[in-house]
Amino acid sequence: MPHDDASQFGLDPRLVARYLTSNGWQLDQLRSNLRRIWLPEEGAANPIEIFLSFDTKSQDRDLAFALTTISQYYERSVETLASEIRALSCDIISSKIPDEYVRNDSIELRIASEYLDRMRVFLAASATTELNGERFYKRLRKEAVEYSERCRFGHTFRGSFGFHIESPVGLNDAPSFEGIDEEVPFGRLVVERISRGLSSLSQAALQGNPNLIVAEGQGLSANMCEAIISIIEDIGVSRIDMQISFSPEWRPRVSPLPTKFSMHFQQLDILKDAAKALRVDDPPRHAQVFGRIKRLETEGNPADLIEDKSRREIEVSWVNEENQLVQVRVALSPEAYLDALEAHKNGHAVLATGIVSKVGRNWRLDPIETFKIVS
């Protein structure tokens, strides 16, 4: 590390001060933005001391000197020390891939890339579930995606392949009292939900009962289950061991929280059953379906308006209230079907009103109230 550059570690002077004071160092405030931190040692005439500036102009220089001094005293590398300090303001999710996939302390680039992508999706799904408080959602929340992007993916560790995911929680500067609720940071809420959810998955797999996942109201949602399925299937490894380390800055709301878990192929059927049970289809509702016709279908003669009573159906491309593009099936009378045929030929849109519902993956407008061509 260059002697005056600590920016690569993303550390705040408050974190370094908190790390040292938690390990027995003393802190003196010299000025509003300058701290003296020193280690009292019995019989030592000149204690080890560090000066930290909270002024951004000299912050990097002071941090670089502090990290060098502390790493020499504790006989740790600067990189290891920086990770330990940063962990004070993060909850850490560690994961390990079996040794058989590791060659010379590395793995296939495909596995690493798939893991990073799928874990980001899982974090965003967990954050959206925490924000919505529902068992199933239709689309990711913007705030959840932003949270997943703030999470830091740490370095692999030697001997086996693994990642550290750091979920930011910040420092707790408010006094902490037993029995009094704290205002818990969002990152902690998300990781607590992941912990409870993965614990319910472990129990469900052990007992062969997906209802244990469904019954945990503060755990996995259908989307989180599907994200775990994607991790297991797409990465293509037999097992991923995981461990959660909670920052000591914040008390868990429920103690103790489970911290060790595994994801593996044997859990796939349990996860799929739980996801199906947690996913609730939209209730039927009144809607106006506007869009262009994608498909027309009839089992008879479309021009015979009197004798032929065969089913006539169209499929309309509709952007619904959640800004999702869906295909809605609409059953039409012979007269309306001929109008739809003409609209499709001329590239015109249609507008239909009625009761829209979703059954499985299919959307349908039935019964239909009105139908007209929009030219």
Coordinates of C-alpha atoms in Angstrom, one line a residue:
M1 CA 0.0 0.0 0.0
P2 CA 1.4 3.4 -0.9
H3 CA 2.4 5.3 2.3
D4 CA -0.3 8.0 1.9
D5 CA -3.1 6.1 0.1
A6 CA -5.8 4.2 2.0
S7 CA -8.7 5.0 -0.3
Q8 CA -8.7 1.5 -1.8
F9 CA -10.1 0.2 1.5
G10 CA -13.1 2.5 1.7
L11 CA -12.7 3.2 5.4
D12 CA -14.0 6.0 7.5
P13 CA -11.8 7.4 10.4
R14 CA -14.8 6.7 12.8
L15 CA -14.6 3.0 11.9
V16 CA -10.9 2.9 12.7
A17 CA -11.4 4.7 16.0
R18 CA -14.3 2.4 16.9
Y19 CA -12.2 -0.7 16.1
L20 CA -9.3 0.5 18.3
T21 CA -11.4 1.6 21.3
S22 CA -13.2 -1.8 21.2
N23 CA -9.8 -3.4 21.6
G24 CA -8.7 -1.4 24.7
W25 CA -7.2 1.8 23.1
Q26 CA -8.0 5.2 24.6
L27 CA -9.3 8.2 22.7
D28 CA -8.7 11.8 23.3
Q29 CA -10.4 14.6 21.3
L30 CA -7.8 17.2 20.5
R31 CA -9.8 19.4 18.2
S32 CA -13.2 19.1 16.6
N33 CA -11.8 17.1 13.7
L34 CA -8.7 15.5 15.3
R35 CA -8.4 12.5 17.6
R36 CA -5.5 11.0 19.4
I37 CA -5.9 7.3 20.0
W38 CA -3.3 5.5 22.1
L39 CA -2.7 2.2 23.7
P40 CA -1.8 2.3 27.4
E41 CA 0.8 -0.3 28.3
E42 CA 2.1 -0.9 31.8
G43 CA 5.6 0.3 32.2
A44 CA 5.8 1.8 28.7
A45 CA 7.2 5.4 28.8
N46 CA 6.0 6.2 25.3
P47 CA 2.6 4.5 24.4
I48 CA 1.8 3.7 20.9
E49 CA -0.3 6.5 19.5
I50 CA -2.2 7.3 16.3
F51 CA -3.6 10.6 15.2
L52 CA -6.7 10.6 13.0
S53 CA -8.1 13.6 11.2
F54 CA -11.8 13.7 10.4
D55 CA -10.9 16.4 7.8
T56 CA -11.1 15.0 4.3
K57 CA -8.0 16.9 3.3
S58 CA -5.6 14.8 5.4
Q59 CA -7.8 11.8 6.0
D60 CA -6.1 9.4 3.5
R61 CA -2.6 10.2 4.9
D62 CA -3.7 9.6 8.5
L63 CA -5.6 6.4 7.6
A64 CA -2.7 5.0 5.7
F65 CA -0.3 5.6 8.6
A66 CA -2.8 4.2 11.1
L67 CA -3.4 1.0 9.1
T68 CA 0.4 0.5 8.8
T69 CA 1.0 1.0 12.6
I70 CA -2.0 -1.2 13.6
S71 CA -1.1 -4.0 11.2
Q72 CA 2.5 -4.1 12.5
Y73 CA 1.3 -4.1 16.2
Y74 CA -1.2 -6.9 15.7
E75 CA 0.9 -8.7 13.0
R76 CA -1.8 -8.8 10.4
S77 CA -1.7 -7.8 6.8
V78 CA -3.1 -4.4 6.0
E79 CA -5.8 -6.0 3.8
T80 CA -6.9 -8.4 6.6
L81 CA -7.0 -5.5 9.1
A82 CA -9.0 -3.3 6.7
S83 CA -11.6 -6.2 6.3
E84 CA -11.9 -6.6 10.1
I85 CA -12.4 -2.8 10.6
R86 CA -14.9 -2.5 7.7
A87 CA -16.9 -5.5 9.2
L88 CA -18.0 -3.3 12.1
S89 CA -20.3 -1.4 9.8
C90 CA -21.5 -4.4 7.8
D91 CA -23.4 -7.7 8.2
I92 CA -21.3 -10.3 6.3
I93 CA -22.7 -13.2 4.3
S94 CA -19.8 -15.7 3.6
S95 CA -20.3 -18.5 1.1
K96 CA -18.1 -21.5 0.2
I97 CA -18.1 -23.7 -2.9
P98 CA -16.9 -27.4 -2.5
D99 CA -13.2 -28.0 -2.9
E100 CA -13.8 -30.3 -5.9
Y101 CA -14.6 -27.2 -8.0
V102 CA -11.4 -25.5 -6.9
R103 CA -8.2 -25.8 -9.0
N104 CA -5.0 -23.9 -7.9
D105 CA -7.1 -21.6 -5.5
S106 CA -9.5 -20.6 -8.4
I107 CA -12.6 -21.8 -10.1
E108 CA -14.1 -21.5 -13.6
L109 CA -14.9 -17.9 -14.5
R110 CA -18.4 -19.0 -15.4
I111 CA -19.1 -20.2 -11.9
A112 CA -17.8 -17.0 -10.3
S113 CA -19.8 -14.8 -12.7
E114 CA -23.0 -16.8 -12.3
Y115 CA -22.7 -16.7 -8.6
L116 CA -22.2 -12.9 -8.4
D117 CA -25.2 -12.3 -10.8
R118 CA -27.5 -14.7 -9.0
M119 CA -26.6 -13.5 -5.5
R120 CA -27.3 -9.9 -6.5
V121 CA -30.8 -11.0 -7.7
F122 CA -31.3 -12.8 -4.4
L123 CA -30.3 -9.7 -2.3
A124 CA -32.6 -7.5 -4.4
A125 CA -35.5 -10.1 -4.0
S126 CA -34.9 -10.2 -0.3
A127 CA -34.9 -6.4 0.0
T128 CA -38.1 -6.1 -2.1
T129 CA -39.8 -8.7 0.1
E130 CA -38.7 -6.8 3.2
L131 CA -40.0 -3.5 1.8
N132 CA -43.4 -5.0 0.6
G133 CA -43.9 -7.4 3.5
E134 CA -45.7 -9.7 1.0
R135 CA -45.3 -13.4 0.1
F136 CA -45.0 -12.6 -3.6
Y137 CA -44.3 -9.5 -5.7
K138 CA -44.6 -8.7 -9.4
R139 CA -41.5 -6.6 -9.8
L140 CA -38.4 -5.5 -8.0
R141 CA -38.5 -2.2 -6.0
K142 CA -36.0 0.5 -7.1
E143 CA -34.9 0.9 -3.5
A144 CA -34.1 -2.9 -3.3
V145 CA -32.0 -2.8 -6.5
E146 CA -30.1 0.2 -5.1
Y147 CA -29.5 -1.7 -1.8
S148 CA -28.1 -4.8 -3.7
E149 CA -25.8 -2.4 -5.6
R150 CA -24.5 -0.9 -2.3
C151 CA -23.6 -4.4 -1.0
R152 CA -19.9 -5.0 -1.4
F153 CA -18.6 -8.3 -2.7
G154 CA -15.3 -9.1 -0.9
H155 CA -12.3 -11.2 -2.0
T156 CA -12.2 -15.0 -2.2
F157 CA -10.4 -16.8 0.6
R158 CA -7.6 -19.2 0.0
G159 CA -7.9 -23.0 0.2
S160 CA -11.5 -23.1 -1.0
F161 CA -13.5 -20.7 -3.2
G162 CA -15.7 -18.3 -1.4
F163 CA -17.1 -14.7 -1.3
H164 CA -17.8 -12.2 1.4
I165 CA -20.9 -10.1 0.7
E166 CA -21.0 -7.0 2.9
S167 CA -24.4 -5.6 3.7
P168 CA -24.0 -2.0 5.0
V169 CA -25.5 -1.2 8.4
G170 CA -23.4 1.7 9.5
L171 CA -22.2 2.5 13.0
N172 CA -24.6 2.7 15.9
D173 CA -24.0 6.1 17.6
A174 CA -27.1 6.0 19.8
P175 CA -26.9 4.5 23.3
S176 CA -28.1 1.0 23.4
F177 CA -30.4 -0.2 26.2
E178 CA -31.8 -3.7 26.8
G179 CA -35.6 -3.8 26.4
I180 CA -35.7 -0.6 24.3
D181 CA -36.2 -1.0 20.6
E182 CA -33.6 0.5 18.3
E183 CA -34.2 2.0 14.9
V184 CA -32.6 -0.8 12.9
P185 CA -30.9 0.0 9.6
F186 CA -32.5 -1.5 6.5
G187 CA -29.5 -3.6 5.6
R188 CA -29.9 -5.4 9.0
L189 CA -33.6 -6.1 8.4
V190 CA -32.8 -7.7 5.0
V191 CA -30.1 -10.0 6.4
E192 CA -32.2 -11.0 9.4
R193 CA -35.0 -12.0 6.9
I194 CA -32.4 -14.0 4.9
S195 CA -31.3 -15.7 8.1
R196 CA -34.8 -16.7 9.1
G197 CA -35.7 -17.8 5.6
L198 CA -32.6 -20.0 5.1
S199 CA -33.2 -21.5 8.6
S200 CA -36.7 -22.4 7.6
L201 CA -35.4 -23.9 4.4
S202 CA -32.9 -26.1 6.4
Q203 CA -35.7 -27.4 8.6
A204 CA -38.1 -27.9 5.7
A205 CA -35.4 -29.9 3.8
L206 CA -34.7 -32.0 6.9
Q207 CA -38.3 -32.9 7.5
G208 CA -39.4 -32.9 3.8
N209 CA -42.1 -30.4 4.5
P210 CA -42.3 -27.2 2.4
N211 CA -45.0 -25.8 4.7
L212 CA -42.3 -24.9 7.2
I213 CA -41.1 -22.3 4.7
V214 CA -44.6 -21.0 4.1
A215 CA -45.3 -20.8 7.8
E216 CA -42.3 -18.5 8.5
G217 CA -44.0 -15.1 7.8
Q218 CA -40.8 -13.1 8.2
G219 CA -38.6 -15.4 5.9
L220 CA -38.6 -16.4 2.3
S221 CA -41.1 -15.1 -0.3
A222 CA -42.0 -16.9 -3.5
N223 CA -39.5 -14.7 -5.3
M224 CA -36.7 -15.4 -2.8
C225 CA -37.3 -19.2 -3.2
E226 CA -37.1 -18.8 -7.0
A227 CA -33.9 -16.8 -6.7
I228 CA -32.3 -19.6 -4.6
I229 CA -33.5 -22.2 -7.2
S230 CA -31.7 -20.1 -9.8
I231 CA -28.5 -20.0 -7.7
I232 CA -28.5 -23.8 -7.3
E233 CA -29.5 -24.7 -10.9
D234 CA -27.6 -22.1 -12.9
I235 CA -24.3 -22.3 -11.0
G236 CA -24.3 -26.0 -11.3
V237 CA -22.4 -27.0 -8.1
S238 CA -23.6 -29.6 -5.7
R239 CA -23.6 -27.5 -2.6
I240 CA -22.9 -23.9 -1.3
D241 CA -22.2 -23.5 2.4
M242 CA -23.1 -20.1 3.9
Q243 CA -22.5 -18.3 7.1
I244 CA -23.8 -14.9 8.4
S245 CA -21.7 -12.7 10.7
F246 CA -23.8 -9.9 12.2
S247 CA -22.1 -6.6 13.0
P248 CA -21.8 -6.1 16.8
E249 CA -23.0 -2.5 16.4
W250 CA -26.6 -3.6 16.3
R251 CA -28.5 -6.0 18.5
P252 CA -30.5 -8.7 16.7
R253 CA -34.2 -8.1 17.2
V254 CA -34.7 -11.8 17.9
S255 CA -31.8 -13.6 19.6
P256 CA -30.1 -15.9 18.8
L257 CA -30.5 -15.8 15.0
P258 CA -29.2 -18.8 13.1
T259 CA -26.0 -18.1 11.2
K260 CA -25.0 -21.3 9.3
F261 CA -26.8 -22.7 6.3
S262 CA -26.4 -24.7 3.1
M263 CA -28.0 -24.6 -0.4
H264 CA -27.9 -27.9 -2.4
F265 CA -29.6 -29.8 -5.1
Q266 CA -31.7 -31.9 -2.6
Q267 CA -33.6 -28.8 -1.7
L268 CA -34.9 -28.0 -5.2
D269 CA -38.2 -29.8 -4.9
I270 CA -38.9 -28.3 -1.5
L271 CA -38.2 -24.8 -2.8
K272 CA -40.4 -25.3 -5.9
D273 CA -43.3 -26.5 -3.8
A274 CA -42.9 -23.6 -1.4
A275 CA -42.6 -21.0 -4.2
K276 CA -45.8 -22.4 -5.7
A277 CA -47.6 -22.2 -2.4
L278 CA -46.4 -18.7 -1.7
R279 CA -47.3 -17.3 -5.1
V280 CA -50.8 -15.9 -5.2
D281 CA -52.4 -15.1 -8.5
D282 CA -54.0 -11.7 -9.1
P283 CA -57.7 -11.6 -8.1
P284 CA -60.1 -10.9 -11.0
R285 CA -60.6 -7.1 -11.5
H286 CA -62.3 -4.7 -13.9
A287 CA -59.8 -3.4 -16.5
Q288 CA -59.5 -1.6 -19.8
V289 CA -57.2 -3.6 -22.1
F290 CA -55.7 -1.5 -24.8
G291 CA -53.1 -2.7 -27.4
R292 CA -52.5 -4.3 -30.8
I293 CA -53.7 -7.7 -31.7
K294 CA -50.9 -10.3 -31.6
R295 CA -52.9 -13.4 -32.6
L296 CA -56.3 -14.3 -34.0
E297 CA -57.8 -17.8 -33.7
T298 CA -61.1 -19.4 -34.8
E299 CA -62.1 -23.0 -35.2
G300 CA -64.7 -22.2 -37.9
N301 CA -65.4 -19.8 -40.8
P302 CA -64.7 -16.3 -39.6
A303 CA -66.9 -14.8 -42.3
D304 CA -70.0 -16.8 -41.4
L305 CA -71.8 -14.6 -38.9
I306 CA -75.0 -16.5 -38.6
E307 CA -74.6 -20.3 -38.9
D308 CA -71.0 -20.8 -37.5
K309 CA -71.0 -20.6 -33.7
S310 CA -67.4 -21.7 -33.3
R311 CA -65.2 -20.1 -30.7
R312 CA -63.4 -16.9 -31.9
E313 CA -60.5 -15.5 -29.8
I314 CA -57.8 -12.9 -30.1
E315 CA -54.7 -12.2 -28.1
V316 CA -53.9 -8.5 -27.3
S317 CA -50.5 -7.2 -26.2
W318 CA -51.3 -5.1 -23.1
V319 CA -49.1 -3.0 -20.8
N320 CA -50.9 -3.4 -17.4
E321 CA -50.9 -1.2 -14.3
E322 CA -47.6 -2.6 -13.1
N323 CA -46.0 -1.6 -16.5
Q324 CA -45.7 -5.2 -17.5
L325 CA -46.3 -6.4 -21.0
V326 CA -48.7 -9.3 -21.0
Q327 CA -50.8 -11.1 -23.6
V328 CA -54.5 -11.1 -22.8
R329 CA -56.9 -13.6 -24.5
V330 CA -60.3 -12.1 -25.4
A331 CA -63.2 -14.2 -26.7
L332 CA -65.3 -12.3 -29.3
S333 CA -68.7 -12.4 -31.0
P334 CA -68.6 -13.2 -34.8
E335 CA -69.2 -9.5 -35.6
A336 CA -66.5 -8.3 -33.3
Y337 CA -64.1 -10.9 -34.6
L338 CA -64.5 -9.6 -38.1
D339 CA -63.7 -6.1 -36.8
A340 CA -60.6 -7.4 -35.1
L341 CA -59.5 -9.2 -38.3
E342 CA -59.7 -5.8 -40.1
A343 CA -57.9 -4.0 -37.3
H344 CA -55.1 -6.5 -37.3
K345 CA -54.7 -6.2 -41.1
N346 CA -54.5 -2.4 -40.9
G347 CA -52.3 -2.3 -37.8
H348 CA -54.9 -0.6 -35.6
A349 CA -55.1 -1.0 -31.8
V350 CA -58.2 -2.3 -30.0
L351 CA -59.8 -1.3 -26.7
A352 CA -61.7 -3.9 -24.6
T353 CA -63.3 -3.6 -21.2
G354 CA -64.3 -6.3 -18.8
I355 CA -63.0 -8.5 -16.0
V356 CA -59.4 -9.4 -16.4
S357 CA -57.9 -12.4 -14.5
K358 CA -54.7 -14.5 -14.4
V359 CA -54.8 -18.2 -14.2
G360 CA -51.4 -19.8 -14.0
R361 CA -49.4 -17.9 -16.6
N362 CA -52.4 -17.0 -18.8
W363 CA -54.3 -13.7 -18.8
R364 CA -58.0 -13.5 -19.9
L365 CA -60.6 -10.9 -20.3
D366 CA -63.9 -12.6 -19.5
P367 CA -66.7 -11.5 -19.4
I368 CA -66.2 -8.8 -22.0
E369 CA -68.3 -5.7 -21.7
T370 CA -67.2 -3.5 -24.7
F371 CA -64.9 -3.9 -27.7
K372 CA -63.9 -1.3 -30.3
I373 CA -61.2 -0.5 -32.8
V374 CA -58.9 2.5 -32.1
S375 CA -57.7 3.9 -35.4

